[in-house]
Structures are given as structure tokens and as C-alpha cells.
mmCIF file of C-alpha atoms in Angstrom:
data_model
loop_
_atom_site.group_PDB
_atom_site.id
_atom_site.type_symbol
_atom_site.label_atom_id
_atom_site.label_comp_id
_atom_site.label_asym_id
_atom_site.label_seq_id
_atom_site.Cartn_x
_atom_site.Cartn_y
_atom_site.Cartn_z
ATOM 1 C CA MET B 1185 -0.146 0.075 -0.179
ATOM 2 C CA ARG B 1186 1.498 3.439 -0.764
ATOM 3 C CA LYS B 1187 0.610 6.788 0.940
ATOM 4 C CA LEU B 1188 1.849 10.043 -0.120
ATOM 5 C CA ILE B 1189 3.427 12.312 2.612
ATOM 6 C CA PHE B 1190 3.260 16.090 2.581
ATOM 7 C CA ILE B 1191 6.705 17.744 3.116
ATOM 8 C CA ILE B 1192 7.152 21.219 4.389
ATOM 9 C CA ASN B 1193 9.896 22.891 2.830
ATOM 10 C CA ILE B 1194 10.769 20.278 0.506
ATOM 11 C CA LEU B 1195 13.098 21.992 -1.328
ATOM 12 C CA ASP B 1196 15.138 22.757 1.957
ATOM 13 C CA ILE B 1197 15.004 19.045 2.908
ATOM 14 C CA TRP B 1198 15.790 17.813 -0.506
ATOM 15 C CA SER B 1199 19.250 19.878 -0.773
ATOM 16 C CA GLU B 1200 20.345 18.508 2.730
ATOM 17 C CA LEU B 1201 19.473 14.985 1.476
ATOM 18 C CA LYS B 1202 21.373 15.109 -1.638
ATOM 19 C CA LYS B 1203 24.617 16.212 0.697
ATOM 20 C CA GLY B 1204 23.951 12.600 2.132
ATOM 21 C CA LYS B 1205 22.781 14.310 5.933
ATOM 22 C CA ARG B 1206 19.936 13.116 7.950
ATOM 23 C CA ILE B 1207 16.492 15.186 8.416
ATOM 24 C CA GLU B 1208 15.139 15.006 11.994
ATOM 25 C CA GLY B 1209 11.423 16.083 12.182
ATOM 26 C CA VAL B 1210 7.761 14.826 13.246
ATOM 27 C CA LEU B 1211 5.740 12.869 11.096
ATOM 28 C CA TYR B 1212 1.779 13.549 11.962
ATOM 29 C CA LEU B 1213 -1.816 12.955 10.330
ATOM 30 C CA ASP B 1214 -3.043 16.944 9.286
ATOM 31 C CA LYS B 1215 -6.085 17.818 11.288
ATOM 32 C CA ASN B 1216 -7.772 19.562 8.531
ATOM 33 C CA THR B 1217 -6.927 17.072 5.266
ATOM 34 C CA GLY B 1218 -6.198 13.878 6.912
ATOM 35 C CA VAL B 1219 -2.855 13.757 5.067
ATOM 36 C CA PRO B 1220 0.525 12.793 6.603
ATOM 37 C CA THR B 1221 2.640 15.702 6.817
ATOM 38 C CA PHE B 1222 6.356 15.859 7.956
ATOM 39 C CA LYS B 1223 7.816 18.968 9.084
ATOM 40 C CA ALA B 1224 11.554 19.131 9.931
ATOM 41 C CA TYR B 1225 12.791 20.181 12.983
ATOM 42 C CA ASN B 1226 15.205 23.853 12.544
ATOM 43 C CA ARG B 1227 18.574 22.624 13.896
ATOM 44 C CA THR B 1228 20.074 25.414 13.425
ATOM 45 C CA SER B 1229 23.332 26.212 15.853
ATOM 46 C CA LYS B 1230 23.005 29.784 17.994
ATOM 47 C CA SER B 1231 26.041 31.847 17.094
ATOM 48 C CA ARG B 1232 27.546 34.016 19.564
ATOM 49 C CA PRO B 1233 30.420 36.559 19.151
ATOM 50 C CA LYS B 1234 34.012 35.439 20.049
ATOM 51 C CA ASP B 1235 35.387 36.082 23.426
ATOM 52 C CA LYS B 1236 37.944 39.395 23.226
ATOM 53 C CA VAL B 1237 41.104 38.522 24.639
ATOM 54 C CA LEU B 1238 42.117 41.446 27.259
ATOM 55 C CA ARG B 1239 45.733 40.039 28.165
ATOM 56 C CA TYR B 1240 47.630 36.844 27.989
ATOM 57 C CA LEU B 1241 48.703 35.943 31.398
ATOM 58 C CA GLU B 1242 51.946 33.533 32.501
ATOM 59 C CA HIS B 1243 49.639 30.727 33.218
ATOM 60 C CA GLY B 1244 46.558 32.025 31.515
ATOM 61 C CA TRP B 1245 44.222 34.722 30.325
ATOM 62 C CA VAL B 1246 41.692 37.584 30.647
ATOM 63 C CA LYS B 1247 38.855 37.475 28.425
ATOM 64 C CA GLU B 1248 35.761 39.259 27.760
ATOM 65 C CA SER B 1249 32.337 38.480 26.633
ATOM 66 C CA SER B 1250 29.654 40.701 25.907
ATOM 67 C CA GLU B 1251 28.291 39.880 29.292
ATOM 68 C CA ARG B 1252 31.033 38.821 31.573
ATOM 69 C CA ILE B 1253 34.730 39.015 32.318
ATOM 70 C CA LYS B 1254 36.766 35.684 32.521
ATOM 71 C CA VAL B 1255 39.865 34.577 33.917
ATOM 72 C CA TYR B 1256 41.579 31.609 33.510
ATOM 73 C CA GLU B 1257 44.478 30.272 35.215
ATOM 74 C CA SER B 1258 45.815 26.701 35.042
ATOM 75 C CA MET B 1259 49.312 25.720 36.632
ATOM 76 C CA PRO B 1260 51.547 22.874 36.571
ATOM 77 C CA LYS B 1261 51.531 20.681 39.929
ATOM 78 C CA ARG B 1262 55.164 20.248 39.958
ATOM 79 C CA LEU B 1263 55.272 24.250 40.971
ATOM 80 C CA GLY B 1264 54.254 23.084 44.524
ATOM 81 C CA ALA B 1265 51.391 25.054 46.881
ATOM 82 C CA ALA B 1266 54.137 27.614 47.900
ATOM 83 C CA ARG B 1267 54.863 29.048 44.737
ATOM 84 C CA MET B 1268 51.538 28.180 43.122
ATOM 85 C CA ILE B 1269 49.662 30.666 45.801
ATOM 86 C CA VAL B 1270 52.331 33.194 45.154
ATOM 87 C CA THR B 1271 51.836 32.958 41.651
ATOM 88 C CA LEU B 1272 47.812 32.892 41.832
ATOM 89 C CA GLU B 1273 48.289 36.191 44.057
ATOM 90 C CA ARG B 1274 50.618 38.014 41.440
ATOM 91 C CA GLU B 1275 48.307 36.942 38.610
ATOM 92 C CA THR B 1276 45.198 37.884 40.476
ATOM 93 C CA LYS B 1277 46.591 41.409 40.851
ATOM 94 C CA GLU B 1278 47.209 41.807 37.298
ATOM 95 C CA ALA B 1279 44.069 40.297 36.330
ATOM 96 C CA ALA B 1280 42.541 43.122 38.334
ATOM 97 C CA ASN B 1281 44.826 45.878 36.881
ATOM 98 C CA VAL B 1282 43.654 44.685 33.332
ATOM 99 C CA ILE B 1283 40.319 45.171 34.254
ATOM 100 C CA VAL B 1284 41.017 48.505 35.762
ATOM 101 C CA GLU B 1285 42.490 49.356 32.498
ATOM 102 C CA GLN B 1286 39.780 48.366 30.535
ATOM 103 C CA GLU B 1287 37.405 50.720 32.474
ATOM 104 C CA ILE B 1288 39.497 53.774 32.121
ATOM 105 C CA PHE B 1289 40.540 53.369 28.552
ATOM 106 C CA GLY B 1290 37.315 51.302 27.518
#
């Protein structure tokens, strides 16, 4: 038994199928016509602007996004606890200076 299926946005779906991609969507019976209908999901990724690097630190970086200031630190364990603490304090001060400079000079 053959059944015809109505496909919404057939041109977009057909071009994706030609590329070898799979199409995710929903197959349902239309309330008004009773015809099986396929509607593809809109799977577009949300794009956002890249973070702006304000300064690279010795063991990390300071970045600015549209809503946040991000500070990242990653130190090797071989430094030892005492040197890590001193390095963290020094780089935290430097990150704070970067934030102050950003406020003053824009």
C-alpha cells in the first residue's frame, strides 16, 4: 500500500538529503486534511561572538564576552603549593589591573 506524505519545505530538505545528511522532524496527520505530513526540525546552531582577549597571563588569560569578564588560570602541579599561591596572587593582581585599565580606557 502506498501513501503520499506532504513535506513542508521540500526544497530545503531535498538539498540536505542530496548532501547525504539525515533530516530530523515530526511525522503527523494533518487535522484538516488527514494527510500524513512531515515537518523538519529547525536545528540551526546559535552563534555568538567570540570572546575578546584582554591579556594573556603567565599561566592563563583574561577575556571579555558580551556579559562577563573571564579569568582563567592553569598551573602545573610541579610548582608546589607555596609557589602556586604566590603565582596566583601575582596574576590575580595583574588581572585586576587589566579590568581597571579596561574601565578607564574602554
